[in-house]
PDB file of C-alpha atoms in Angstrom:
ATOM      1  CA  SER A   1     119.066 105.860  56.149  1.00  0.00           C
ATOM      2  CA  VAL A   2     121.146 104.732  59.149  1.00  0.00           C
ATOM      3  CA  ILE A   3     118.005 104.664  61.315  1.00  0.00           C
ATOM      4  CA  CYS A   4     116.136 102.658  58.651  1.00  0.00           C
ATOM      5  CA  SER A   5     118.965 100.134  58.291  1.00  0.00           C
ATOM      6  CA  ASN A   6     119.241  99.661  62.061  1.00  0.00           C
ATOM      7  CA  TYR A   7     115.464  99.404  62.490  1.00  0.00           C
ATOM      8  CA  MET A   8     115.059  95.788  61.353  1.00  0.00           C
ATOM      9  CA  GLU A   9     118.259  94.717  63.127  1.00  0.00           C
ATOM     10  CA  ASN A  10     117.247  96.277  66.428  1.00  0.00           C
ATOM     11  CA  GLN A  11     113.686  95.057  66.250  1.00  0.00           C
ATOM     12  CA  ASN A  12     114.577  91.394  66.879  1.00  0.00           C
ATOM     13  CA  ASN A  13     117.472  91.926  69.329  1.00  0.00           C
ATOM     14  CA  VAL A  14     115.232  91.202  72.328  1.00  0.00           C
ATOM     15  CA  THR A  15     113.929  87.621  72.446  1.00  0.00           C
ATOM     16  CA  GLU A  16     112.658  87.723  76.032  1.00  0.00           C
ATOM     17  CA  PHE A  17     111.730  90.232  78.724  1.00  0.00           C
ATOM     18  CA  VAL A  18     112.274  90.261  82.490  1.00  0.00           C
ATOM     19  CA  LEU A  19     109.261  91.361  84.545  1.00  0.00           C
ATOM     20  CA  LEU A  20     110.464  93.269  87.613  1.00  0.00           C
ATOM     21  CA  GLY A  21     107.129  92.739  89.360  1.00  0.00           C
ATOM     22  CA  LEU A  22     105.522  94.751  92.131  1.00  0.00           C
ATOM     23  CA  PHE A  23     108.055  94.471  94.952  1.00  0.00           C
ATOM     24  CA  MET A  24     111.721  93.550  95.302  1.00  0.00           C
ATOM     25  CA  ASN A  25     111.535  92.880  99.059  1.00  0.00           C
ATOM     26  CA  LYS A  26     111.488  89.120  99.852  1.00  0.00           C
ATOM     27  CA  GLU A  27     109.032  89.392 102.771  1.00  0.00           C
ATOM     28  CA  MET A  28     106.618  91.453 100.654  1.00  0.00           C
ATOM     29  CA  LYS A  29     106.833  88.851  97.898  1.00  0.00           C
ATOM     30  CA  ILE A  30     105.719  86.092 100.299  1.00  0.00           C
ATOM     31  CA  ILE A  31     102.808  88.206 101.569  1.00  0.00           C
ATOM     32  CA  CYS A  32     101.805  89.149  98.014  1.00  0.00           C
ATOM     33  CA  PHE A  33     102.041  85.532  96.860  1.00  0.00           C
ATOM     34  CA  ALA A  34      99.529  84.461  99.539  1.00  0.00           C
ATOM     35  CA  PHE A  35      97.322  87.529  98.933  1.00  0.00           C
ATOM     36  CA  PHE A  36      97.089  87.167  95.139  1.00  0.00           C
ATOM     37  CA  LEU A  37      96.571  83.406  95.416  1.00  0.00           C
ATOM     38  CA  LEU A  38      93.569  84.041  97.698  1.00  0.00           C
ATOM     39  CA  CYS A  39      92.351  86.804  95.341  1.00  0.00           C
ATOM     40  CA  TYR A  40      92.475  84.490  92.328  1.00  0.00           C
ATOM     41  CA  PHE A  41      90.651  81.756  94.247  1.00  0.00           C
ATOM     42  CA  ALA A  42      87.963  84.300  95.272  1.00  0.00           C
ATOM     43  CA  ILE A  43      87.652  85.574  91.671  1.00  0.00           C
ATOM     44  CA  PHE A  44      87.342  82.055  90.263  1.00  0.00           C
ATOM     45  CA  LEU A  45      84.856  80.849  92.882  1.00  0.00           C
ATOM     46  CA  GLY A  46      82.737  84.030  92.959  1.00  0.00           C
ATOM     47  CA  ASN A  47      82.400  84.410  89.199  1.00  0.00           C
ATOM     48  CA  PHE A  48      81.845  80.659  88.720  1.00  0.00           C
ATOM     49  CA  ILE A  49      78.968  80.760  91.241  1.00  0.00           C
ATOM     50  CA  ILE A  50      77.421  83.797  89.502  1.00  0.00           C
ATOM     51  CA  PHE A  51      77.762  82.202  86.044  1.00  0.00           C
ATOM     52  CA  VAL A  52      76.179  78.887  87.132  1.00  0.00           C
ATOM     53  CA  THR A  53      73.438  80.624  89.155  1.00  0.00           C
ATOM     54  CA  ILE A  54      72.332  82.813  86.254  1.00  0.00           C
ATOM     55  CA  THR A  55      72.674  80.062  83.620  1.00  0.00           C
ATOM     56  CA  TYR A  56      70.544  77.564  85.592  1.00  0.00           C
ATOM     57  CA  SER A  57      67.876  79.998  86.817  1.00  0.00           C
ATOM     58  CA  HIS A  58      65.153  82.193  85.346  1.00  0.00           C
ATOM     59  CA  LEU A  59      67.520  85.192  85.627  1.00  0.00           C
ATOM     60  CA  ILE A  60      69.163  84.292  82.298  1.00  0.00           C
ATOM     61  CA  GLN A  61      65.998  85.573  80.589  1.00  0.00           C
ATOM     62  CA  GLN A  62      66.527  89.074  81.994  1.00  0.00           C
ATOM     63  CA  PRO A  63      68.919  91.314  80.006  1.00  0.00           C
ATOM     64  CA  MET A  64      70.680  92.703  83.093  1.00  0.00           C
ATOM     65  CA  TYR A  65      71.621  89.217  84.324  1.00  0.00           C
ATOM     66  CA  TYR A  66      72.428  88.067  80.797  1.00  0.00           C
ATOM     67  CA  PHE A  67      75.063  90.836  80.679  1.00  0.00           C
ATOM     68  CA  LEU A  68      76.182  89.978  84.223  1.00  0.00           C
ATOM     69  CA  CYS A  69      76.723  86.376  83.100  1.00  0.00           C
ATOM     70  CA  HIS A  70      79.026  87.619  80.309  1.00  0.00           C
ATOM     71  CA  LEU A  71      80.767  89.976  82.756  1.00  0.00           C
ATOM     72  CA  SER A  72      81.550  87.018  85.048  1.00  0.00           C
ATOM     73  CA  LEU A  73      83.071  85.110  82.121  1.00  0.00           C
ATOM     74  CA  MET A  74      85.162  88.138  81.153  1.00  0.00           C
ATOM     75  CA  ASP A  75      86.371  88.570  84.735  1.00  0.00           C
ATOM     76  CA  LEU A  76      87.491  84.930  84.786  1.00  0.00           C
ATOM     77  CA  ALA A  77      89.195  85.118  81.401  1.00  0.00           C
ATOM     78  CA  TYR A  78      90.770  88.558  81.935  1.00  0.00           C
ATOM     79  CA  THR A  79      92.268  87.744  85.336  1.00  0.00           C
ATOM     80  CA  SER A  80      93.484  84.352  84.042  1.00  0.00           C
ATOM     81  CA  THR A  81      95.756  86.151  81.556  1.00  0.00           C
ATOM     82  CA  ILE A  82      97.376  88.164  84.370  1.00  0.00           C
ATOM     83  CA  ILE A  83      97.147  86.730  87.910  1.00  0.00           C
ATOM     84  CA  PRO A  84      98.558  83.173  87.379  1.00  0.00           C
ATOM     85  CA  ARG A  85     101.670  84.712  85.801  1.00  0.00           C
ATOM     86  CA  LEU A  86     101.899  87.260  88.636  1.00  0.00           C
ATOM     87  CA  ILE A  87     101.673  84.487  91.275  1.00  0.00           C
ATOM     88  CA  ARG A  88     104.274  82.382  89.440  1.00  0.00           C
ATOM     89  CA  ASP A  89     106.703  85.312  89.185  1.00  0.00           C
ATOM     90  CA  LEU A  90     106.389  86.075  92.899  1.00  0.00           C
ATOM     91  CA  ALA A  91     107.687  82.557  93.645  1.00  0.00           C
ATOM     92  CA  ALA A  92     110.200  82.270  90.782  1.00  0.00           C
ATOM     93  CA  LYS A  93     113.827  83.399  90.762  1.00  0.00           C
ATOM     94  CA  ARG A  94     113.848  84.204  87.044  1.00  0.00           C
ATOM     95  CA  LYS A  95     110.803  86.211  86.005  1.00  0.00           C
ATOM     96  CA  THR A  96     111.314  86.002  82.258  1.00  0.00           C
ATOM     97  CA  ILE A  97     108.683  85.965  79.533  1.00  0.00           C
ATOM     98  CA  SER A  98     109.395  85.308  75.852  1.00  0.00           C
ATOM     99  CA  TYR A  99     108.827  88.033  73.268  1.00  0.00           C
ATOM    100  CA  ASN A 100     105.913  86.081  71.758  1.00  0.00           C
ATOM    101  CA  GLY A 101     104.486  85.359  75.215  1.00  0.00           C
ATOM    102  CA  CYS A 102     104.677  89.054  76.071  1.00  0.00           C
ATOM    103  CA  MET A 103     102.858  90.072  72.875  1.00  0.00           C
ATOM    104  CA  THR A 104     100.199  87.383  73.488  1.00  0.00           C
ATOM    105  CA  GLN A 105      99.570  88.645  77.022  1.00  0.00           C
ATOM    106  CA  LEU A 106      99.403  92.250  75.777  1.00  0.00           C
ATOM    107  CA  PHE A 107      96.822  91.353  73.120  1.00  0.00           C
ATOM    108  CA  SER A 108      94.738  89.061  75.371  1.00  0.00           C
ATOM    109  CA  ALA A 109      94.599  91.464  78.322  1.00  0.00           C
ATOM    110  CA  HIS A 110      93.478  94.395  76.173  1.00  0.00           C
ATOM    111  CA  LEU A 111      90.962  92.266  74.254  1.00  0.00           C
ATOM    112  CA  LEU A 112      89.281  90.795  77.345  1.00  0.00           C
ATOM    113  CA  GLY A 113      89.544  94.000  79.393  1.00  0.00           C
ATOM    114  CA  GLY A 114      88.067  96.009  76.523  1.00  0.00           C
ATOM    115  CA  VAL A 115      85.123  93.617  76.125  1.00  0.00           C
ATOM    116  CA  GLU A 116      84.512  93.933  79.883  1.00  0.00           C
ATOM    117  CA  MET A 117      84.353  97.728  79.492  1.00  0.00           C
ATOM    118  CA  PHE A 118      81.742  97.437  76.736  1.00  0.00           C
ATOM    119  CA  ILE A 119      79.682  94.981  78.811  1.00  0.00           C
ATOM    120  CA  LEU A 120      79.595  97.549  81.632  1.00  0.00           C
ATOM    121  CA  VAL A 121      78.357 100.118  79.074  1.00  0.00           C
ATOM    122  CA  SER A 122      75.682  97.637  77.914  1.00  0.00           C
ATOM    123  CA  MET A 123      74.579  97.118  81.523  1.00  0.00           C
ATOM    124  CA  ALA A 124      74.289 100.898  81.996  1.00  0.00           C
ATOM    125  CA  PHE A 125      72.215 101.092  78.765  1.00  0.00           C
ATOM    126  CA  ASP A 126      69.953  98.327  80.110  1.00  0.00           C
ATOM    127  CA  ARG A 127      69.402 100.179  83.419  1.00  0.00           C
ATOM    128  CA  TYR A 128      68.777 103.478  81.588  1.00  0.00           C
ATOM    129  CA  ILE A 129      66.009 101.952  79.438  1.00  0.00           C
ATOM    130  CA  ALA A 130      64.513 100.015  82.402  1.00  0.00           C
ATOM    131  CA  ILE A 131      64.240 103.135  84.573  1.00  0.00           C
ATOM    132  CA  CYS A 132      63.719 105.961  82.068  1.00  0.00           C
ATOM    133  CA  LYS A 133      61.604 104.111  79.437  1.00  0.00           C
ATOM    134  CA  PRO A 134      59.982 101.200  81.334  1.00  0.00           C
ATOM    135  CA  LEU A 135      57.008 100.833  78.944  1.00  0.00           C
ATOM    136  CA  HIS A 136      59.338 100.244  75.979  1.00  0.00           C
ATOM    137  CA  TYR A 137      61.873  98.107  77.849  1.00  0.00           C
ATOM    138  CA  MET A 138      60.877  94.679  76.472  1.00  0.00           C
ATOM    139  CA  VAL A 139      60.843  96.018  72.904  1.00  0.00           C
ATOM    140  CA  ILE A 140      64.150  97.928  73.060  1.00  0.00           C
ATOM    141  CA  VAL A 141      66.238  95.544  75.198  1.00  0.00           C
ATOM    142  CA  ASN A 142      65.334  92.200  73.634  1.00  0.00           C
ATOM    143  CA  ARG A 143      67.619  89.162  73.396  1.00  0.00           C
ATOM    144  CA  ARG A 144      68.529  89.923  69.763  1.00  0.00           C
ATOM    145  CA  ARG A 145      69.740  93.419  70.705  1.00  0.00           C
ATOM    146  CA  CYS A 146      71.637  92.047  73.707  1.00  0.00           C
ATOM    147  CA  ASN A 147      73.465  89.564  71.454  1.00  0.00           C
ATOM    148  CA  MET A 148      74.202  92.343  68.980  1.00  0.00           C
ATOM    149  CA  LEU A 149      75.747  94.517  71.728  1.00  0.00           C
ATOM    150  CA  ILE A 150      77.988  91.637  72.819  1.00  0.00           C
ATOM    151  CA  LEU A 151      79.070  90.899  69.228  1.00  0.00           C
ATOM    152  CA  VAL A 152      79.774  94.587  68.518  1.00  0.00           C
ATOM    153  CA  ALA A 153      81.872  94.745  71.698  1.00  0.00           C
ATOM    154  CA  TRP A 154      84.000  91.779  70.588  1.00  0.00           C
ATOM    155  CA  ALA A 155      84.391  93.143  67.034  1.00  0.00           C
ATOM    156  CA  VAL A 156      85.356  96.702  68.055  1.00  0.00           C
ATOM    157  CA  VAL A 157      87.765  95.621  70.812  1.00  0.00           C
ATOM    158  CA  PHE A 158      89.337  92.945  68.593  1.00  0.00           C
ATOM    159  CA  TRP A 159      90.358  95.557  66.016  1.00  0.00           C
ATOM    160  CA  HIS A 160      91.486  97.932  68.785  1.00  0.00           C
ATOM    161  CA  SER A 161      93.724  95.186  70.229  1.00  0.00           C
ATOM    162  CA  ILE A 162      95.047  94.160  66.797  1.00  0.00           C
ATOM    163  CA  ALA A 163      95.918  97.790  65.964  1.00  0.00           C
ATOM    164  CA  GLN A 164      97.764  98.170  69.261  1.00  0.00           C
ATOM    165  CA  LEU A 165      99.599  94.855  68.840  1.00  0.00           C
ATOM    166  CA  LEU A 166     100.765  95.772  65.317  1.00  0.00           C
ATOM    167  CA  MET A 167     101.974  99.137  66.619  1.00  0.00           C
ATOM    168  CA  VAL A 168     104.050  97.446  69.361  1.00  0.00           C
ATOM    169  CA  LEU A 169     105.400  94.758  66.993  1.00  0.00           C
ATOM    170  CA  LYS A 170     106.927  97.499  64.835  1.00  0.00           C
ATOM    171  CA  LEU A 171     108.817  99.045  67.753  1.00  0.00           C
ATOM    172  CA  PRO A 172     112.607  98.453  67.917  1.00  0.00           C
ATOM    173  CA  PHE A 173     113.720  96.926  71.242  1.00  0.00           C
ATOM    174  CA  CYS A 174     117.495  96.959  71.406  1.00  0.00           C
ATOM    175  CA  GLY A 175     118.449  98.056  74.912  1.00  0.00           C
ATOM    176  CA  SER A 176     117.337  96.827  78.328  1.00  0.00           C
ATOM    177  CA  ASN A 177     114.751  94.044  78.426  1.00  0.00           C
ATOM    178  CA  HIS A 178     113.636  94.716  82.033  1.00  0.00           C
ATOM    179  CA  ILE A 179     109.932  95.671  82.191  1.00  0.00           C
ATOM    180  CA  ASP A 180     109.099  97.700  85.306  1.00  0.00           C
ATOM    181  CA  HIS A 181     105.732  95.996  85.727  1.00  0.00           C
ATOM    182  CA  TYR A 182     104.159  92.626  86.553  1.00  0.00           C
ATOM    183  CA  ILE A 183     102.489  92.306  83.121  1.00  0.00           C
ATOM    184  CA  CYS A 184     103.441  93.047  79.529  1.00  0.00           C
ATOM    185  CA  ASP A 185     101.655  96.309  78.867  1.00  0.00           C
ATOM    186  CA  VAL A 186     102.157  98.904  76.190  1.00  0.00           C
ATOM    187  CA  LYS A 187     103.299 101.818  78.412  1.00  0.00           C
ATOM    188  CA  PRO A 188     106.114 100.008  80.268  1.00  0.00           C
ATOM    189  CA  LEU A 189     107.200  98.483  76.927  1.00  0.00           C
ATOM    190  CA  LEU A 190     107.548 101.970  75.414  1.00  0.00           C
ATOM    191  CA  LYS A 191     110.218 102.769  78.020  1.00  0.00           C
ATOM    192  CA  LEU A 192     112.413 100.023  76.490  1.00  0.00           C
ATOM    193  CA  VAL A 193     112.214 101.273  72.905  1.00  0.00           C
ATOM    194  CA  CYS A 194     115.426 102.636  71.400  1.00  0.00           C
ATOM    195  CA  GLY A 195     114.163 105.552  69.386  1.00  0.00           C
ATOM    196  CA  ASP A 196     111.679 108.404  69.471  1.00  0.00           C
ATOM    197  CA  THR A 197     108.358 107.270  70.971  1.00  0.00           C
ATOM    198  CA  HIS A 198     106.621 110.659  71.020  1.00  0.00           C
ATOM    199  CA  VAL A 199     104.107 109.828  68.269  1.00  0.00           C
ATOM    200  CA  VAL A 200     103.505 106.294  69.601  1.00  0.00           C
ATOM    201  CA  SER A 201     102.930 107.686  73.113  1.00  0.00           C
ATOM    202  CA  ILE A 202     100.244 110.020  71.778  1.00  0.00           C
ATOM    203  CA  LEU A 203      98.613 107.102  69.945  1.00  0.00           C
ATOM    204  CA  VAL A 204      98.657 104.997  73.125  1.00  0.00           C
ATOM    205  CA  ILE A 205      97.013 107.781  75.146  1.00  0.00           C
ATOM    206  CA  ALA A 206      94.401 108.237  72.394  1.00  0.00           C
ATOM    207  CA  ASN A 207      93.856 104.491  71.931  1.00  0.00           C
ATOM    208  CA  ASN A 208      93.715 103.556  75.624  1.00  0.00           C
ATOM    209  CA  GLY A 209      93.565 106.565  77.919  1.00  0.00           C
ATOM    210  CA  MET A 210      90.994 108.580  76.009  1.00  0.00           C
ATOM    211  CA  VAL A 211      88.832 105.497  75.371  1.00  0.00           C
ATOM    212  CA  CYS A 212      88.804 104.764  79.133  1.00  0.00           C
ATOM    213  CA  LEU A 213      88.088 108.395  79.986  1.00  0.00           C
ATOM    214  CA  ILE A 214      85.312 108.895  77.400  1.00  0.00           C
ATOM    215  CA  THR A 215      83.663 105.569  78.300  1.00  0.00           C
ATOM    216  CA  PHE A 216      83.774 106.505  81.989  1.00  0.00           C
ATOM    217  CA  LEU A 217      82.228 109.932  81.305  1.00  0.00           C
ATOM    218  CA  VAL A 218      79.462 108.336  79.196  1.00  0.00           C
ATOM    219  CA  LEU A 219      78.708 105.905  82.029  1.00  0.00           C
ATOM    220  CA  VAL A 220      78.685 108.686  84.635  1.00  0.00           C
ATOM    221  CA  ALA A 221      76.361 110.780  82.420  1.00  0.00           C
ATOM    222  CA  SER A 222      73.961 107.830  82.004  1.00  0.00           C
ATOM    223  CA  TYR A 223      73.787 107.288  85.772  1.00  0.00           C
ATOM    224  CA  VAL A 224      73.235 111.020  86.394  1.00  0.00           C
ATOM    225  CA  VAL A 225      70.237 110.867  84.021  1.00  0.00           C
ATOM    226  CA  ILE A 226      68.976 107.710  85.766  1.00  0.00           C
ATOM    227  CA  LEU A 227      69.274 109.313  89.219  1.00  0.00           C
ATOM    228  CA  TYR A 228      67.441 112.382  87.912  1.00  0.00           C
ATOM    229  CA  HIS A 229      64.552 110.216  86.663  1.00  0.00           C
ATOM    230  CA  ILE A 230      64.142 108.068  89.778  1.00  0.00           C
ATOM    231  CA  ARG A 231      63.347 111.109  91.962  1.00  0.00           C
ATOM    232  CA  MET A 232      59.812 110.959  90.492  1.00  0.00           C
ATOM    233  CA  HIS A 233      59.343 107.258  91.392  1.00  0.00           C
ATOM    234  CA  SER A 234      57.719 105.869  94.520  1.00  0.00           C
ATOM    235  CA  THR A 235      59.844 105.297  97.635  1.00  0.00           C
ATOM    236  CA  GLU A 236      59.999 101.549  96.947  1.00  0.00           C
ATOM    237  CA  GLY A 237      60.849 102.101  93.271  1.00  0.00           C
ATOM    238  CA  ARG A 238      63.569 104.600  94.208  1.00  0.00           C
ATOM    239  CA  HIS A 239      65.092 102.182  96.704  1.00  0.00           C
ATOM    240  CA  LYS A 240      65.181  99.310  94.168  1.00  0.00           C
ATOM    241  CA  ALA A 241      66.624 101.500  91.394  1.00  0.00           C
ATOM    242  CA  LEU A 242      69.249 103.000  93.717  1.00  0.00           C
ATOM    243  CA  SER A 243      70.239  99.534  94.932  1.00  0.00           C
ATOM    244  CA  THR A 244      70.750  98.233  91.379  1.00  0.00           C
ATOM    245  CA  CYS A 245      72.478 101.362  90.076  1.00  0.00           C
ATOM    246  CA  GLY A 246      74.580 101.631  93.227  1.00  0.00           C
ATOM    247  CA  SER A 247      76.108  98.213  92.470  1.00  0.00           C
ATOM    248  CA  HIS A 248      76.901  99.221  88.894  1.00  0.00           C
ATOM    249  CA  ILE A 249      78.400 102.577  89.918  1.00  0.00           C
ATOM    250  CA  MET A 250      80.713 100.865  92.445  1.00  0.00           C
ATOM    251  CA  VAL A 251      81.971  98.458  89.757  1.00  0.00           C
ATOM    252  CA  VAL A 252      82.459 101.275  87.229  1.00  0.00           C
ATOM    253  CA  VAL A 253      84.441 103.443  89.678  1.00  0.00           C
ATOM    254  CA  LEU A 254      86.640 100.516  90.804  1.00  0.00           C
ATOM    255  CA  PHE A 255      87.467  99.565  87.214  1.00  0.00           C
ATOM    256  CA  PHE A 256      87.695 102.893  85.379  1.00  0.00           C
ATOM    257  CA  VAL A 257      89.294 105.355  87.829  1.00  0.00           C
ATOM    258  CA  PRO A 258      92.590 103.398  88.231  1.00  0.00           C
ATOM    259  CA  CYS A 259      92.464 102.533  84.512  1.00  0.00           C
ATOM    260  CA  ILE A 260      92.305 106.244  83.629  1.00  0.00           C
ATOM    261  CA  TYR A 261      95.106 106.994  86.095  1.00  0.00           C
ATOM    262  CA  ALA A 262      97.296 104.328  84.475  1.00  0.00           C
ATOM    263  CA  TYR A 263      96.685 105.147  80.785  1.00  0.00           C
ATOM    264  CA  VAL A 264      95.952 108.881  80.454  1.00  0.00           C
ATOM    265  CA  PRO A 265      99.334 110.286  81.666  1.00  0.00           C
ATOM    266  CA  PRO A 266     102.249 109.967  79.193  1.00  0.00           C
ATOM    267  CA  PRO A 267     104.490 106.859  79.506  1.00  0.00           C
ATOM    268  CA  SER A 268     107.416 108.923  80.830  1.00  0.00           C
ATOM    269  CA  ALA A 269     105.405 110.097  83.844  1.00  0.00           C
ATOM    270  CA  ASN A 270     106.379 108.359  87.098  1.00  0.00           C
ATOM    271  CA  ASN A 271     102.881 107.820  88.500  1.00  0.00           C
ATOM    272  CA  ASN A 272     103.203 104.369  90.132  1.00  0.00           C
ATOM    273  CA  GLU A 273     100.948 102.945  87.430  1.00  0.00           C
ATOM    274  CA  LYS A 274     101.810  99.315  88.229  1.00  0.00           C
ATOM    275  CA  GLU A 275     100.563  99.690  91.828  1.00  0.00           C
ATOM    276  CA  PHE A 276      97.333 101.301  90.627  1.00  0.00           C
ATOM    277  CA  SER A 277      96.841  98.688  87.909  1.00  0.00           C
ATOM    278  CA  VAL A 278      96.344  96.087  90.691  1.00  0.00           C
ATOM    279  CA  LEU A 279      92.970  97.756  91.334  1.00  0.00           C
ATOM    280  CA  TYR A 280      91.524  97.029  87.882  1.00  0.00           C
ATOM    281  CA  THR A 281      93.377  93.760  87.182  1.00  0.00           C
ATOM    282  CA  VAL A 282      92.810  92.058  90.572  1.00  0.00           C
ATOM    283  CA  ILE A 283      90.709  93.971  93.115  1.00  0.00           C
ATOM    284  CA  ALA A 284      87.779  95.048  90.888  1.00  0.00           C
ATOM    285  CA  PRO A 285      87.224  91.548  89.382  1.00  0.00           C
ATOM    286  CA  MET A 286      87.399  90.076  92.912  1.00  0.00           C
ATOM    287  CA  LEU A 287      84.806  92.507  94.323  1.00  0.00           C
ATOM    288  CA  ASN A 288      82.390  92.257  91.363  1.00  0.00           C
ATOM    289  CA  PRO A 289      80.743  89.003  92.578  1.00  0.00           C
ATOM    290  CA  LEU A 290      80.368  90.403  96.116  1.00  0.00           C
ATOM    291  CA  ILE A 291      78.889  93.678  94.872  1.00  0.00           C
ATOM    292  CA  TYR A 292      76.396  91.954  92.576  1.00  0.00           C
ATOM    293  CA  THR A 293      75.313  89.272  95.081  1.00  0.00           C
ATOM    294  CA  LEU A 294      75.369  90.872  98.537  1.00  0.00           C
ATOM    295  CA  ARG A 295      73.458  93.925  97.296  1.00  0.00           C
ATOM    296  CA  ASN A 296      71.025  92.013  95.084  1.00  0.00           C
ATOM    297  CA  THR A 297      67.959  90.231  96.514  1.00  0.00           C
ATOM    298  CA  GLU A 298      67.116  88.441  93.235  1.00  0.00           C
ATOM    299  CA  MET A 299      70.633  87.000  92.934  1.00  0.00           C
ATOM    300  CA  LYS A 300      70.611  85.774  96.547  1.00  0.00           C
ATOM    301  CA  SER A 301      67.211  84.137  96.042  1.00  0.00           C
ATOM    302  CA  ALA A 302      68.316  82.464  92.774  1.00  0.00           C
ATOM    303  CA  MET A 303      71.550  81.246  94.399  1.00  0.00           C
ATOM    304  CA  ARG A 304      69.618  79.583  97.227  1.00  0.00           C
ATOM    305  CA  LYS A 305      67.309  77.816  94.756  1.00  0.00           C
ATOM    306  CA  VAL A 306      70.003  76.698  92.300  1.00  0.00           C
ATOM    307  CA  TRP A 307      72.653  75.579  94.798  1.00  0.00           C
ATOM    308  CA  TYR A 308      70.263  73.961  97.297  1.00  0.00           C
ATOM    309  CA  ARG A 309      68.780  71.975  94.400  1.00  0.00           C
ATOM    310  CA  LYS A 310      72.230  70.938  93.171  1.00  0.00           C
ATOM    311  CA  ILE A 311      73.429  69.945  96.654  1.00  0.00           C
TER     312      ILE A 311
END
């Protein structure tokens, strides 16, 4: 009864949080400020170029590039919920964020990041059908099915994010309000809860860690099947398929491996998760445009046509 009576009182004791950020050293903060500012500029410019190129070229008719167009939008939106705040905090003396602002960032980051995960799965599905069932490709991967995959991704991830947000909103924060991270995320928030978080920790690992791990394993399995099938293709066909799949595999590894490392271990584990989270919140979205353009002849050709015409 004492716990129940204190629950509602403790829940609203914290009205703001202090983000400790990545580094405490002043020189490192200056270097990181310049680095992340350049990263955000590269993310914005690279994904904007990809989005415009695909939208204003014939590539928009192809399912793979239709998904890539959505991936570019998600990269822009996802990083915009994290990096501007990170850059601001590196220059600011007080790195505070309101309780409502923290919950909004938590929800937005998981929503947009989750949709990005499902788009990567959709792209792997597209490549699997194109390589393993080429005669049925136009029938199976039509625009209606592509739209359905995108809508399903938004619907599933929305309810995942809502469930997680409601779980965090019920937690009692009554002690320290210092978050050992540069973003409001569920695992560092659990360390501030005054009470038993054993059950919630298990739910977080199941809701985030296991989803990341299972999705990654599904993607790896799909690419193993694809690589098995392309051994029977001609040399030219093998080279083209390997080039396309190679790009996707690089993106998947960059995004999922650090994500799994950050979310699968329990919240109490000291695994430098905030340093590793830089890989999937900043580095992977920055490299996506380079991976999909420098290794893709069709994209380079479309970029020349679209941007030369515009200039």
